[in-house]
Short mmCIF file of C-alpha atoms and ligand atoms in Angstrom, two decimals:
data_model
loop_
_atom_site.label_atom_id
_atom_site.label_comp_id
_atom_site.label_asym_id
_atom_site.label_seq_id
_atom_site.Cartn_x
_atom_site.Cartn_y
_atom_site.Cartn_z
CA MET A 1 143.77 50.95 61.87
CA LYS A 2 142.55 51.55 65.40
CA MET A 3 144.96 52.55 68.32
CA LEU A 4 145.80 50.47 71.47
CA VAL A 5 143.19 49.83 73.75
CA CYS A 6 143.63 48.59 77.32
CA GLN A 7 146.01 49.76 79.80
CA GLU A 8 146.85 46.75 82.46
CA GLU A 9 147.57 47.81 85.94
CA SER A 10 150.85 45.51 85.70
CA GLY A 11 152.02 47.59 82.67
CA TYR A 12 151.31 48.58 78.95
CA THR A 13 149.14 45.83 76.93
CA VAL A 14 147.29 45.50 73.69
CA GLY A 15 145.25 42.90 72.56
CA LYS A 16 143.04 39.90 72.93
CA SER A 17 141.56 38.63 76.06
CA LYS A 18 143.93 35.82 77.71
CA ASP A 19 143.71 32.68 75.78
CA GLU A 20 141.83 34.00 73.10
CA VAL A 21 144.55 33.04 70.60
CA LYS A 22 145.35 29.29 70.35
CA THR A 23 148.67 27.64 69.12
CA ASN A 24 150.03 24.27 69.12
CA MET A 25 153.34 24.81 70.89
CA ASN A 26 153.41 25.25 74.64
CA ILE A 27 157.13 25.45 76.03
CA LEU A 28 156.46 24.23 79.77
CA GLU A 29 154.42 21.06 78.40
CA CYS A 30 157.22 20.38 75.98
CA ILE A 31 159.89 20.72 78.81
CA LYS A 32 157.97 18.54 81.02
CA GLU A 33 157.51 15.60 78.69
CA TYR A 34 161.28 15.71 77.70
CA ALA A 35 162.03 15.63 81.51
CA ARG A 36 159.46 12.37 81.62
CA THR A 37 160.58 10.69 78.57
CA ARG A 38 164.37 11.61 78.63
CA PRO A 39 165.29 13.04 82.04
CA ASP A 40 168.93 12.16 81.36
CA MET A 41 169.36 14.17 78.14
CA THR A 42 171.32 17.17 78.34
CA ALA A 43 169.20 20.35 78.17
CA VAL A 44 172.05 23.00 78.43
CA SER A 45 175.85 22.99 78.14
CA SER A 46 177.77 25.95 79.03
CA GLY A 47 181.40 26.53 80.17
CA GLY A 48 181.39 22.90 80.98
CA HIS A 49 178.30 22.95 83.31
CA THR A 50 175.26 21.16 82.18
CA LEU A 51 171.69 20.59 83.13
CA THR A 52 169.75 17.56 81.95
CA TYR A 53 165.84 17.93 81.13
CA GLY A 54 165.07 16.28 84.30
CA GLN A 55 167.27 18.60 86.57
CA LEU A 56 166.08 21.39 84.39
CA GLU A 57 162.02 20.42 85.30
CA ARG A 58 162.73 19.70 88.89
CA ASP A 59 164.65 22.72 89.88
CA SER A 60 162.63 24.84 88.08
CA ASP A 61 159.53 23.48 89.66
CA ARG A 62 161.40 23.74 93.22
CA LEU A 63 162.23 27.27 92.55
CA ALA A 64 158.80 28.33 91.59
CA TRP A 65 157.72 26.80 94.46
CA TYR A 66 159.92 29.30 96.38
CA LEU A 67 159.12 32.61 94.03
CA ASP A 68 155.34 31.96 94.81
CA GLU A 69 156.12 31.70 98.60
CA VAL A 70 158.18 34.98 98.53
CA CYS A 71 156.66 36.57 95.99
CA GLY A 72 153.12 36.08 97.36
CA GLU A 73 150.62 38.44 95.80
CA ASN A 74 153.53 40.25 93.86
CA LYS A 75 153.00 39.26 90.20
CA GLU A 76 155.29 41.83 88.71
CA PRO A 77 158.09 40.51 86.51
CA ILE A 78 161.34 39.30 87.88
CA ALA A 79 165.04 40.40 86.87
CA VAL A 80 167.37 37.48 86.03
CA TYR A 81 170.94 38.78 85.88
CA GLY A 82 173.93 36.53 84.82
CA HIS A 83 175.89 35.41 81.74
CA LYS A 84 175.28 32.25 79.77
CA LYS A 85 174.78 30.22 83.18
CA PRO A 86 172.79 27.04 83.04
CA GLU A 87 171.12 27.85 85.94
CA MET A 88 169.37 31.16 84.22
CA LEU A 89 167.42 28.56 82.21
CA VAL A 90 166.37 27.34 85.76
CA ALA A 91 165.45 30.83 86.87
CA PHE A 92 163.46 31.72 83.62
CA LEU A 93 161.10 28.59 83.79
CA ALA A 94 160.43 29.18 87.44
CA CYS A 95 159.25 32.77 86.89
CA VAL A 96 157.00 31.62 84.51
CA LYS A 97 155.87 28.60 86.08
CA SER A 98 155.17 30.60 89.27
CA GLY A 99 152.97 32.88 87.05
CA ARG A 100 155.49 36.00 86.52
CA ALA A 101 157.27 37.40 83.52
CA TYR A 102 161.21 37.33 83.67
CA CYS A 103 163.55 39.95 82.38
CA PRO A 104 167.03 38.74 81.63
CA ILE A 105 169.89 41.03 82.07
CA ASP A 106 173.31 40.53 81.07
CA ILE A 107 176.62 41.23 82.55
CA SER A 108 177.38 43.43 79.81
CA VAL A 109 174.86 45.78 81.23
CA PRO A 110 176.27 48.61 83.37
CA GLN A 111 175.18 48.75 87.00
CA SER A 112 173.42 52.36 86.65
CA ARG A 113 171.69 50.83 83.83
CA ILE A 114 170.40 47.91 85.52
CA GLY A 115 169.71 50.03 88.58
CA SER A 116 167.11 51.85 86.15
CA ILE A 117 165.67 48.59 85.00
CA LEU A 118 165.22 47.27 88.37
CA ASN A 119 163.51 50.28 89.41
CA MET A 120 160.83 50.02 86.71
CA LEU A 121 160.30 46.42 87.74
CA ASP A 122 158.26 46.29 90.91
CA SER A 123 159.16 42.58 92.00
CA ASN A 124 160.33 42.23 95.47
CA VAL A 125 162.77 39.62 94.07
CA VAL A 126 165.66 39.30 91.91
CA LEU A 127 167.32 36.44 90.73
CA ALA A 128 171.38 36.35 90.03
CA SER A 129 173.79 34.28 88.87
CA GLU A 130 176.53 36.39 89.34
CA GLU A 131 177.67 39.02 92.09
CA LEU A 132 175.41 41.98 91.34
CA GLN A 133 177.04 45.09 92.35
CA VAL A 134 173.81 47.24 92.24
CA ASP A 135 171.66 48.51 95.02
CA VAL A 136 168.63 46.38 94.83
CA GLY A 137 166.64 48.19 97.46
CA ASP A 138 164.07 46.31 99.35
CA LYS A 139 164.36 43.16 96.89
CA LYS A 140 165.15 40.17 97.98
CA LEU A 141 168.56 38.62 96.20
CA ILE A 142 168.33 34.91 95.31
CA PHE A 143 171.32 32.95 93.76
CA PRO A 144 169.68 29.69 92.20
CA GLU A 145 173.14 28.70 90.84
CA LYS A 146 174.38 28.58 94.85
CA GLU A 147 171.25 26.96 96.20
CA ILE A 148 167.29 26.52 95.41
CA PRO A 149 165.92 27.64 98.83
CA LYS A 150 163.34 24.93 100.00
CA ALA A 151 159.59 25.60 99.80
CA ASP A 152 156.71 23.21 100.20
CA LYS A 153 155.34 21.83 97.13
CA ARG A 154 152.32 23.81 95.71
CA GLU A 155 149.71 24.41 92.96
CA LEU A 156 151.03 26.91 90.38
CA ASN A 157 149.25 28.74 87.90
CA PRO A 158 152.01 29.16 85.27
CA VAL A 159 152.13 32.02 82.52
CA SER A 160 149.71 31.38 79.72
CA GLY A 161 148.00 32.48 76.66
CA GLU A 162 148.16 36.70 76.84
CA ASP A 163 150.19 36.86 79.93
CA VAL A 164 153.56 38.28 79.27
CA PHE A 165 156.16 35.35 79.17
CA TYR A 166 159.33 37.75 79.10
CA ILE A 167 160.21 41.25 78.92
CA ILE A 168 163.70 42.02 76.83
CA PHE A 169 165.27 45.51 77.25
CA THR A 170 166.22 47.71 74.23
CA SER A 171 167.89 50.44 73.63
CA GLY A 172 165.81 53.46 73.67
CA SER A 173 166.50 56.98 72.17
CA THR A 174 165.62 58.95 75.38
CA GLY A 175 168.98 57.09 77.10
CA GLU A 176 166.66 55.01 78.96
CA PRO A 177 166.24 51.24 77.90
CA LYS A 178 162.55 50.28 77.03
CA GLY A 179 161.02 46.75 77.77
CA VAL A 180 159.49 44.82 75.17
CA GLN A 181 156.57 42.47 76.39
CA ILE A 182 156.21 39.21 74.89
CA THR A 183 153.44 36.87 75.59
CA GLU A 184 153.27 33.06 76.06
CA ASN A 185 151.15 33.24 72.81
CA GLY A 186 153.66 35.35 70.90
CA LEU A 187 156.53 32.63 72.00
CA SER A 188 154.18 29.89 70.96
CA HIS A 189 153.23 31.46 67.60
CA PHE A 190 156.89 32.22 66.99
CA LEU A 191 158.08 28.31 68.30
CA ASP A 192 155.00 26.76 65.94
CA TRP A 193 157.14 28.10 63.09
CA SER A 194 160.81 28.14 64.27
CA VAL A 195 160.89 24.34 65.18
CA SER A 196 160.58 23.92 61.24
CA LEU A 197 163.30 25.82 60.57
CA GLY A 198 165.69 23.87 62.60
CA ASN A 199 164.61 20.86 60.61
CA LYS A 200 165.26 22.00 57.12
CA ARG A 201 167.57 19.41 56.32
CA GLU A 202 166.51 16.52 58.78
CA ASP A 203 163.15 16.31 60.70
CA LYS A 204 164.62 14.72 64.03
CA ASP A 205 164.96 15.82 67.57
CA GLY A 206 167.94 15.64 69.77
CA LYS A 207 170.05 18.23 67.91
CA VAL A 208 172.63 20.49 69.21
CA PHE A 209 171.85 24.18 68.89
CA LEU A 210 174.43 26.91 69.21
CA ASN A 211 173.85 29.76 71.70
CA GLN A 212 175.87 32.87 70.65
CA ALA A 213 173.76 35.78 71.93
CA PRO A 214 173.38 37.00 75.52
CA PHE A 215 169.97 35.62 76.85
CA SER A 216 169.13 39.52 77.15
CA PHE A 217 169.00 39.70 73.10
CA ASP A 218 165.85 38.40 71.80
CA LEU A 219 168.05 36.51 68.92
CA SER A 220 168.86 33.91 72.10
CA VAL A 221 165.24 33.06 72.06
CA MET A 222 165.54 31.61 68.60
CA ASP A 223 168.13 29.27 69.74
CA LEU A 224 167.07 28.57 73.58
CA TYR A 225 163.37 28.00 73.15
CA THR A 226 163.65 26.36 69.61
CA CYS A 227 165.86 23.99 71.03
CA LEU A 228 163.97 22.96 74.09
CA ALA A 229 160.80 22.92 72.15
CA SER A 230 162.42 20.26 70.06
CA GLY A 231 164.46 18.42 72.90
CA GLY A 232 167.61 19.34 71.80
CA THR A 233 170.78 20.46 73.50
CA LEU A 234 171.56 24.14 73.78
CA TYR A 235 175.31 24.66 73.77
CA CYS A 236 176.25 28.36 75.14
CA LEU A 237 179.49 30.01 73.99
CA ASP A 238 180.08 32.68 76.77
CA LYS A 239 181.91 35.78 76.02
CA ARG A 240 185.11 35.06 76.92
CA THR A 241 185.24 31.97 74.44
CA GLN A 242 183.72 34.21 71.60
CA ALA A 243 186.84 36.84 71.86
CA ASP A 244 189.36 34.18 71.61
CA TYR A 245 189.34 31.95 68.41
CA GLY A 246 191.62 29.27 69.46
CA ALA A 247 189.09 28.45 72.54
CA LEU A 248 185.77 29.15 70.23
CA LYS A 249 187.41 26.76 67.65
CA SER A 250 187.63 23.92 70.49
CA GLU A 251 184.49 24.43 71.83
CA LEU A 252 182.67 24.50 68.45
CA GLU A 253 184.23 21.36 67.66
CA LYS A 254 183.18 19.90 70.96
CA SER A 255 179.85 21.01 70.37
CA GLY A 256 179.09 18.68 67.62
CA VAL A 257 176.67 21.82 66.64
CA HIS A 258 173.63 20.75 64.34
CA ILE A 259 171.89 24.12 64.17
CA TRP A 260 174.04 27.33 64.26
CA VAL A 261 172.05 30.39 65.55
CA SER A 262 173.96 33.89 65.20
CA THR A 263 174.21 37.23 63.66
CA PRO A 264 175.63 37.28 60.41
CA SER A 265 178.66 39.34 61.98
CA PHE A 266 179.41 36.57 64.11
CA ALA A 267 179.71 34.19 61.25
CA GLU A 268 182.03 36.97 59.53
CA VAL A 269 184.11 36.72 62.40
CA CYS A 270 184.43 32.90 62.45
CA LEU A 271 185.14 32.92 58.69
CA SER A 272 188.30 35.01 59.07
CA GLU A 273 189.60 31.43 60.29
CA PRO A 274 190.46 28.83 57.39
CA SER A 275 189.65 26.04 59.96
CA PHE A 276 186.02 27.07 60.16
CA ASP A 277 184.50 24.59 57.37
CA GLY A 278 182.29 21.55 57.00
CA GLN A 279 185.12 18.97 57.58
CA ASN A 280 185.55 20.52 61.31
CA LEU A 281 181.98 20.98 62.12
CA SER A 282 180.69 18.05 60.34
CA ASP A 283 177.24 17.86 62.01
CA LEU A 284 176.25 21.26 60.92
CA GLU A 285 172.85 21.15 59.10
CA VAL A 286 171.56 24.79 59.28
CA PHE A 287 172.73 28.13 59.41
CA LEU A 288 169.72 30.49 60.99
CA PHE A 289 170.70 34.08 60.77
CA CYS A 290 168.69 37.06 61.92
CA GLY A 291 169.35 40.53 63.24
CA GLU A 292 171.14 42.45 60.54
CA THR A 293 171.97 42.03 56.84
CA LEU A 294 173.17 38.98 55.62
CA THR A 295 175.34 40.17 52.58
CA ASN A 296 175.74 37.76 49.12
CA ARG A 297 179.45 37.73 50.06
CA THR A 298 179.08 35.84 53.53
CA ALA A 299 176.25 33.66 52.18
CA LYS A 300 178.68 32.49 49.41
CA ARG A 301 181.52 32.13 51.62
CA LEU A 302 179.63 30.14 53.97
CA SER A 303 178.23 27.79 51.20
CA GLU A 304 181.71 27.19 49.97
CA ARG A 305 182.93 26.19 53.34
CA PHE A 306 179.85 24.14 54.17
CA PRO A 307 178.30 22.68 51.17
CA LYS A 308 175.81 20.28 53.13
CA ALA A 309 174.43 23.29 55.29
CA VAL A 310 171.31 24.97 54.64
CA ILE A 311 171.44 28.90 54.96
CA MET A 312 168.51 30.77 56.09
CA ASN A 313 167.99 34.37 56.50
CA THR A 314 165.01 35.78 58.60
CA TYR A 315 164.13 39.28 59.68
CA GLY A 316 162.52 40.63 62.60
CA PRO A 317 162.59 43.09 65.37
CA THR A 318 162.23 41.89 69.02
CA GLU A 319 159.13 43.72 69.08
CA SER A 320 157.55 40.65 67.12
CA THR A 321 159.46 37.91 69.15
CA VAL A 322 162.65 37.47 67.06
CA ALA A 323 161.66 36.88 63.57
CA VAL A 324 158.60 36.97 61.04
CA THR A 325 160.16 35.84 57.71
CA GLU A 326 162.21 33.30 56.15
CA VAL A 327 164.31 32.55 53.19
CA GLU A 328 166.46 29.95 52.07
CA VAL A 329 169.60 31.47 50.68
CA THR A 330 170.70 28.78 47.81
CA GLU A 331 173.54 29.31 45.84
CA GLU A 332 171.26 30.20 42.70
CA LEU A 333 169.44 32.96 44.85
CA CYS A 334 172.99 34.35 46.26
CA GLN A 335 174.16 34.68 42.68
CA THR A 336 170.99 36.11 41.11
CA VAL A 337 169.42 38.51 43.71
CA SER A 338 171.75 41.05 45.52
CA PRO A 339 171.32 42.58 48.26
CA LEU A 340 169.61 39.26 49.40
CA PRO A 341 165.93 39.39 50.67
CA VAL A 342 165.07 38.81 53.99
CA GLY A 343 162.08 36.40 53.41
CA LYS A 344 158.34 35.51 53.04
CA ALA A 345 156.41 35.98 56.15
CA LYS A 346 155.85 33.07 58.50
CA PRO A 347 152.28 31.51 58.87
CA GLY A 348 149.95 33.67 60.98
CA THR A 349 151.87 36.65 60.27
CA ARG A 350 151.21 39.86 57.68
CA ILE A 351 153.53 42.20 56.37
CA GLU A 352 152.76 45.43 54.81
CA ILE A 353 154.61 48.07 53.39
CA ARG A 354 152.98 51.55 54.03
CA ASP A 355 153.88 54.69 52.81
CA LYS A 356 153.81 58.05 54.71
CA GLU A 357 150.34 58.73 54.87
CA GLY A 358 149.67 54.90 55.76
CA ASN A 359 148.44 53.85 52.75
CA LEU A 360 149.32 50.28 51.40
CA CYS A 361 152.41 50.59 48.87
CA LYS A 362 152.37 48.59 45.68
CA ASP A 363 154.85 45.64 45.03
CA GLY A 364 158.43 47.18 44.14
CA GLU A 365 157.49 50.41 46.00
CA ARG A 366 159.57 51.26 49.19
CA GLY A 367 157.95 52.25 52.57
CA GLU A 368 157.78 51.54 56.16
CA ILE A 369 157.74 47.73 56.99
CA VAL A 370 154.55 46.93 59.15
CA ILE A 371 154.04 43.67 60.97
CA ILE A 372 150.65 42.23 61.64
CA GLY A 373 150.10 39.06 63.70
CA ASP A 374 149.93 37.42 67.17
CA SER A 375 153.65 37.03 67.95
CA VAL A 376 153.57 41.12 67.98
CA SER A 377 154.41 42.49 71.50
CA LEU A 378 151.75 43.78 74.11
CA GLY A 379 153.84 47.14 73.85
CA TYR A 380 156.58 48.65 76.05
CA TYR A 381 156.66 47.86 79.48
CA ARG A 382 154.97 51.06 81.39
CA ARG A 383 155.37 53.09 78.30
CA LYS A 384 152.06 53.77 77.27
CA GLU A 385 152.99 56.96 75.09
CA LEU A 386 156.05 55.46 73.36
CA SER A 387 153.94 52.15 72.55
CA GLU A 388 151.15 54.02 71.22
CA LYS A 389 153.32 55.54 68.72
CA VAL A 390 154.43 52.40 67.29
CA PHE A 391 151.97 49.57 68.01
CA PHE A 392 148.08 49.37 66.91
CA LEU A 393 145.27 47.10 66.42
CA THR A 394 143.86 46.13 63.18
CA ASN A 395 140.14 47.60 62.43
CA GLN A 396 139.07 44.34 60.46
CA ASP A 397 140.18 41.72 62.97
CA GLY A 398 141.84 43.20 66.17
CA ILE A 399 144.97 42.00 65.41
CA ARG A 400 148.11 43.28 67.13
CA GLY A 401 150.71 45.33 64.50
CA TYR A 402 153.89 47.26 64.83
CA HIS A 403 155.29 49.89 62.82
CA THR A 404 159.08 48.89 62.54
CA GLY A 405 160.87 51.92 61.37
CA ASP A 406 162.35 49.38 59.17
CA LYS A 407 162.24 50.72 55.33
CA GLY A 408 161.67 47.58 52.92
CA TYR A 409 159.46 46.64 49.90
CA MET A 410 157.58 43.62 48.65
CA GLU A 411 158.04 41.60 45.36
CA ASP A 412 155.53 38.63 45.28
CA GLY A 413 155.09 38.32 48.99
CA MET A 414 159.11 38.33 49.47
CA LEU A 415 160.30 41.24 51.64
CA PHE A 416 163.70 43.30 50.95
CA TYR A 417 164.91 45.18 53.83
CA CYS A 418 166.45 48.85 52.80
CA GLY A 419 167.52 50.20 56.05
CA ARG A 420 166.29 52.54 58.85
CA MET A 421 163.97 55.41 58.85
CA ASP A 422 165.46 56.85 62.05
CA LEU A 423 168.71 56.84 63.79
CA GLN A 424 168.46 52.99 65.10
CA ILE A 425 171.52 51.05 64.06
CA LYS A 426 173.08 47.41 64.26
CA LEU A 427 176.81 47.29 65.38
CA HIS A 428 178.21 43.65 65.54
CA GLY A 429 174.35 42.54 65.70
CA TYR A 430 173.55 45.05 68.55
CA ARG A 431 170.65 47.29 68.27
CA MET A 432 171.13 50.55 69.55
CA GLU A 433 169.85 54.14 69.06
CA ILE A 434 172.41 56.80 68.39
CA GLU A 435 170.42 59.19 70.47
CA ASP A 436 170.66 56.70 73.59
CA ILE A 437 174.47 56.89 73.24
CA GLU A 438 174.44 60.65 72.50
CA ASN A 439 172.19 61.35 75.78
CA ASN A 440 174.40 59.27 77.85
CA ILE A 441 177.66 61.01 76.65
CA LEU A 442 175.53 64.52 77.73
CA LYS A 443 175.52 63.02 81.35
CA LEU A 444 178.88 63.67 81.38
CA ASP A 445 179.46 67.06 82.84
CA ASP A 446 182.40 68.32 80.74
CA ILE A 447 180.55 67.73 77.36
CA LYS A 448 178.43 70.44 76.16
CA HIS A 449 177.03 68.83 72.65
CA ALA A 450 177.64 65.57 71.37
CA VAL A 451 176.76 64.11 67.87
CA VAL A 452 177.48 60.13 67.00
CA THR A 453 177.60 59.03 63.69
CA ALA A 454 178.07 55.49 62.00
CA ASN A 455 180.64 54.33 59.98
CA GLU A 456 179.79 52.24 57.37
CA ARG A 457 181.28 49.68 54.64
CA GLU A 458 179.31 47.45 52.39
CA GLY A 459 176.03 49.05 53.82
CA LYS A 460 177.05 47.66 57.52
CA VAL A 461 177.88 50.08 60.28
CA LYS A 462 181.42 48.83 61.35
CA SER A 463 182.30 51.60 63.92
CA LEU A 464 181.14 55.01 65.90
CA THR A 465 182.58 58.18 65.80
CA ALA A 466 181.23 60.73 68.66
CA HIS A 467 181.86 64.35 67.64
CA VAL A 468 181.82 66.38 71.05
CA VAL A 469 181.94 69.96 72.08
CA ALA A 470 183.60 69.91 75.70
CA LYS A 471 183.55 72.69 77.85
CA LYS A 472 187.07 73.27 78.16
CA ARG A 473 189.75 72.59 75.48
CA THR A 474 191.97 69.91 76.06
CA GLU A 475 195.62 69.38 75.59
CA ASP A 476 195.69 65.58 75.50
CA GLU A 477 192.79 64.46 73.01
CA ARG A 478 194.14 60.55 73.47
CA ALA A 479 194.16 60.62 77.67
CA TYR A 480 191.01 63.01 77.45
CA THR A 481 189.18 60.26 74.99
CA LYS A 482 190.18 57.51 77.38
CA ASP A 483 188.73 59.30 80.41
CA LEU A 484 185.42 59.97 78.65
CA LYS A 485 185.45 56.41 77.76
CA GLU A 486 185.87 54.90 81.12
CA ARG A 487 183.20 57.55 82.67
CA LEU A 488 180.71 56.62 79.80
CA GLY A 489 181.23 52.57 80.78
CA LYS A 490 179.10 53.65 83.77
CA PHE A 491 176.13 54.22 81.58
CA LEU A 492 176.36 52.35 78.44
CA PRO A 493 177.56 48.73 77.61
CA GLU A 494 181.04 48.56 76.19
CA TYR A 495 179.53 47.78 72.76
CA MET A 496 177.63 51.01 72.37
CA ILE A 497 180.75 53.14 73.29
CA PRO A 498 182.24 54.99 70.31
CA LYS A 499 185.66 53.93 69.08
CA LYS A 500 186.62 57.33 68.11
CA PHE A 501 186.10 60.85 69.77
CA LEU A 502 186.66 63.99 67.58
CA PHE A 503 186.68 67.14 69.56
CA LEU A 504 184.99 70.42 68.32
CA ASP A 505 184.27 73.91 69.06
CA SER A 506 180.87 73.52 67.54
CA ILE A 507 178.52 71.08 65.81
CA PRO A 508 177.69 72.20 62.14
CA MET A 509 173.93 72.52 61.83
CA THR A 510 171.80 72.07 58.64
CA ALA A 511 169.65 74.97 57.28
CA ASN A 512 166.59 73.76 59.27
CA GLY A 513 168.78 74.03 62.84
CA LYS A 514 169.36 70.21 63.45
CA ALA A 515 172.72 68.62 63.40
CA ASP A 516 174.23 68.27 60.52
CA ARG A 517 174.86 64.45 60.45
CA LYS A 518 175.84 64.02 57.12
CA ALA A 519 178.84 66.76 57.23
CA LEU A 520 180.12 65.12 60.53
CA GLY A 521 179.73 61.76 59.14
CA ARG A 522 182.20 62.48 56.40
CA SER A 523 184.35 63.92 58.69
CA GLY A 524 184.34 61.16 61.28
CA ARG A 525 185.28 58.40 58.68
P1 AMP B 601 166.35 43.36 67.32
O1 AMP B 601 165.26 43.85 68.11
O2 AMP B 601 167.83 43.33 68.21
O3 AMP B 601 166.36 42.06 66.69
O4 AMP B 601 166.69 44.48 66.11
C1 AMP B 601 165.68 44.29 64.93
C2 AMP B 601 166.52 45.17 63.81
O5 AMP B 601 167.26 44.37 63.22
C3 AMP B 601 165.09 45.22 62.69
O6 AMP B 601 164.34 46.33 62.92
C4 AMP B 601 166.08 45.62 61.47
O7 AMP B 601 166.39 46.72 61.42
C5 AMP B 601 167.29 44.87 61.85
N1 AMP B 601 167.27 43.30 61.29
C6 AMP B 601 166.36 42.47 61.62
N2 AMP B 601 166.81 41.11 60.97
C7 AMP B 601 167.20 41.76 59.82
C8 AMP B 601 167.94 41.20 58.83
N3 AMP B 601 167.50 39.80 58.38
N4 AMP B 601 168.36 42.00 57.56
C9 AMP B 601 168.65 43.17 57.94
N5 AMP B 601 168.55 44.00 59.10
C10 AMP B 601 167.76 42.86 60.05
#
């Protein structure tokens, strides 16, 4: 294997020259075609607001002309801030039509973290669909939801081939998020395959796709672009609806959803309601899961409640464009194999299991999961050193590869996932690095040491405990915990803030001088 090769001015890139990799799917062309042939069909529906394919195409063109005018020579990626608003799709498409990548930022991200992302991006504009309380410096703030500024029609040079289409920021162990760059080619390769997942039961277009994940998580790419590539309607569930089962139930029933895309955790929440079944959601054809372990128990309960629906388990990190493997979880598989496999590689992708020395493992032997294929990211935006540690080009054919840090093994081409090699976790479907949380707790002046442990049940992380050594002892630990959580909320999204805080005099150490996480884990349960 050879390491990464080229460093472009605009960020970190690895791989082939532009247009070298050919795919069938061009998402911008698909949308244009649907806008021409069925302009009045709803492309997206969110909180009662809708946009048709015709509006999406027209508004994104107009915004792209404007962006081209105000950005001029500046081709840097553009941040798009908001939560589930249909106009966010207009903003995404306008950026890529104008030849610039976009970077979605959800409202769950605290202002200080948004500030550090905006500082990294050198674009002179920010697109927002909600009030943004952060200092955007010289950047021009545009609210396409209120009004799309007028600009003359012009020739545009959209993102294509090996240009970056989007950048999604994920938790980074240093306490700063890292931006995964996905190319237009990478997305097209993914869509070539993902459209077929949505057609597992019936091959037709015009289906309703459920959007659960905010657009700043790559799981949303699975529903958003698979939907738009197949002429469907994206039905978004916002944060408020998801937190209230009464509202969620009525939204789900109203949606007429055909293709369910979510983390298994979200389906588990829905399963706790007896009315969540194939009678109430009679159009539901396919469950598409990704992002965390799908347990046999959850799959079994779903197939009992939805006997006509197909359940698909897929696996992959943001760094390889959402997902790279698939398996249909039939009743037989569910009864005979536990834990469930995560699937076989999608076309154009190779999965390898490598041992510590980098040698290929035999079938059944555990090692690191390595993903090789054109949907692998160019690397982390402006993080050359970090990228070089995990991304590479293959010697034989110069294809991009990524060391996932996931443990697993293969059996006859079927991949089994066995957890992480590091301290990255999934909590309620959210990816996070434990060190990211610890480093942010240490930003609080009154904390000397912090170690965070994950509390697991049935192989899944259920909550986090922070073990902290404070500079001064406190009488009222409850009030102090509340205060710490509040202050931490300035640096971390709510879902990353540990539920429990334990106050210690010192952190126990292992013989080689590291924090003894195992001992702490036992005390934190
Ligand atoms: P994200 O980048 O948020 O998609 O998270 C990627 C990580 O989620 C992977 O590296 C795995 O650790 C985990 N993951 C993704 N899909 C699955 C799956 N089907 N089963 C278990 N873990 C998964």
